[in-house]
Short mmCIF file of C-alpha atoms in Angstrom, two decimals:
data_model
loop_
_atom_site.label_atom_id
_atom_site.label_comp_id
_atom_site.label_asym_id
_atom_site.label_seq_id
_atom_site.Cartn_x
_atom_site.Cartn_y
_atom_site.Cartn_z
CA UNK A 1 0.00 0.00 0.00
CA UNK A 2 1.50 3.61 -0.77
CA UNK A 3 0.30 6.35 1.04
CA UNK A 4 0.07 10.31 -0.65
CA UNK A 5 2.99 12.89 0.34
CA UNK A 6 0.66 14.57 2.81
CA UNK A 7 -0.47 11.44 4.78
CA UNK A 8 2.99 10.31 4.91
CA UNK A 9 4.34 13.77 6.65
CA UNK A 10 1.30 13.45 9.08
CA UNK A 11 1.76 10.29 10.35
CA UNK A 12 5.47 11.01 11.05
CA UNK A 13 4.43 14.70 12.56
CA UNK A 14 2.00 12.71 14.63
CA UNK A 15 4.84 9.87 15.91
CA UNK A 16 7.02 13.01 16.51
CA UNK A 17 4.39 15.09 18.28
CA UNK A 18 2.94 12.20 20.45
CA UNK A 19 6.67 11.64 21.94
CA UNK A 20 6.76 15.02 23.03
CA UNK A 21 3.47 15.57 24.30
CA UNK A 22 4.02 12.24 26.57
CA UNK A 23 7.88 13.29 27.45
CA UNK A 24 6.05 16.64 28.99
CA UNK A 25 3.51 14.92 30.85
CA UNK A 26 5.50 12.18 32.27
CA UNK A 27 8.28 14.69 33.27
CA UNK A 28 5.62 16.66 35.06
CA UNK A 29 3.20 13.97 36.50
CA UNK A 30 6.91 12.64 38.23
CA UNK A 31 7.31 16.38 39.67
CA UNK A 32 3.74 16.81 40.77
CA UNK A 33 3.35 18.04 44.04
CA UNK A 34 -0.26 17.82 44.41
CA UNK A 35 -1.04 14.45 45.89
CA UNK A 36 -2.11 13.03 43.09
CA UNK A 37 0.40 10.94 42.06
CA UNK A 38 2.52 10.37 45.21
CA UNK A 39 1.09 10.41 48.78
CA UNK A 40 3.46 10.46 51.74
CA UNK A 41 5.92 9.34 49.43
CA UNK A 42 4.21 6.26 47.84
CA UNK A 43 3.00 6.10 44.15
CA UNK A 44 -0.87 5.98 43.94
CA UNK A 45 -3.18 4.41 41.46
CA UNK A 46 -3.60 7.81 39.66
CA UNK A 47 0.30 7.71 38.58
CA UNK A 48 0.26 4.33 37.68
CA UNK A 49 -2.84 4.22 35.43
CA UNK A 50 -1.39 7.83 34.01
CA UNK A 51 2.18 6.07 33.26
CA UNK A 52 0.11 3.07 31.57
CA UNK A 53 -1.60 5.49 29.44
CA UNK A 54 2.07 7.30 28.62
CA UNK A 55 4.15 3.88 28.26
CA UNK A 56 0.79 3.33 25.18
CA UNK A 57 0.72 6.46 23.62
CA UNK A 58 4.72 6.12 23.37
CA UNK A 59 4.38 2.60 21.51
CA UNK A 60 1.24 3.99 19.27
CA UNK A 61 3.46 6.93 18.33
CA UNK A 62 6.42 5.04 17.20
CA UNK A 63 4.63 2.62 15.54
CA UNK A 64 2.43 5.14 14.17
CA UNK A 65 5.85 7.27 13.51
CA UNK A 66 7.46 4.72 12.11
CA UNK A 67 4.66 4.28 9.64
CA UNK A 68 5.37 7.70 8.18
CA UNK A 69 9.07 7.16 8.13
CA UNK A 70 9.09 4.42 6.24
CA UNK A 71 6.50 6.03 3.54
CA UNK A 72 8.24 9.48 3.37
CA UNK A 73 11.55 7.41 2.58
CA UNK A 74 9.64 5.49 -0.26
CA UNK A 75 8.21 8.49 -1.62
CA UNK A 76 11.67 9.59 -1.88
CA UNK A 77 13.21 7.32 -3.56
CA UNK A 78 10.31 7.21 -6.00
CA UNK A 79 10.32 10.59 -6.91
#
């Protein structure tokens, strides 16, 4: 299957966005000071669930990522 130019540049913009959305919010759900995700020291159910969702939405966007890697490179080589 060969995707267009334009699909090809968003599905790598996605991969690329989704790692730095995730980065952010992992970085700042470690530093939170709220109670939320640490209480008296301890992790709570609220980090872990919230790391789940990051550790999944860092796979997706590779995969995803790689996706439009792979296509951009092909429409390269094509063109």
């Amino acid at each position: 299957m060969k995707l267009s130019r334009p699909v090809s540049w968003f599905l790598l913009a996605f991969g690329v966005w989704s790692w730095i959305i995730w980065i952010t919010f992992v970085k700042n759900l470690i530093k939170d000071s709220s109670g939320l995700a640490f209480e008296d020291g301890d992790p709570t159910a609220y980090l872990w669930v919230h790391l789940l969702l990051a550790v999944v939405s860092f796979v997706l966007g590779t995969v995803v990522g790689g996706i439009g890697l792979r296509s951009v490179r092909v429409l390269r080589r094509s063109s």
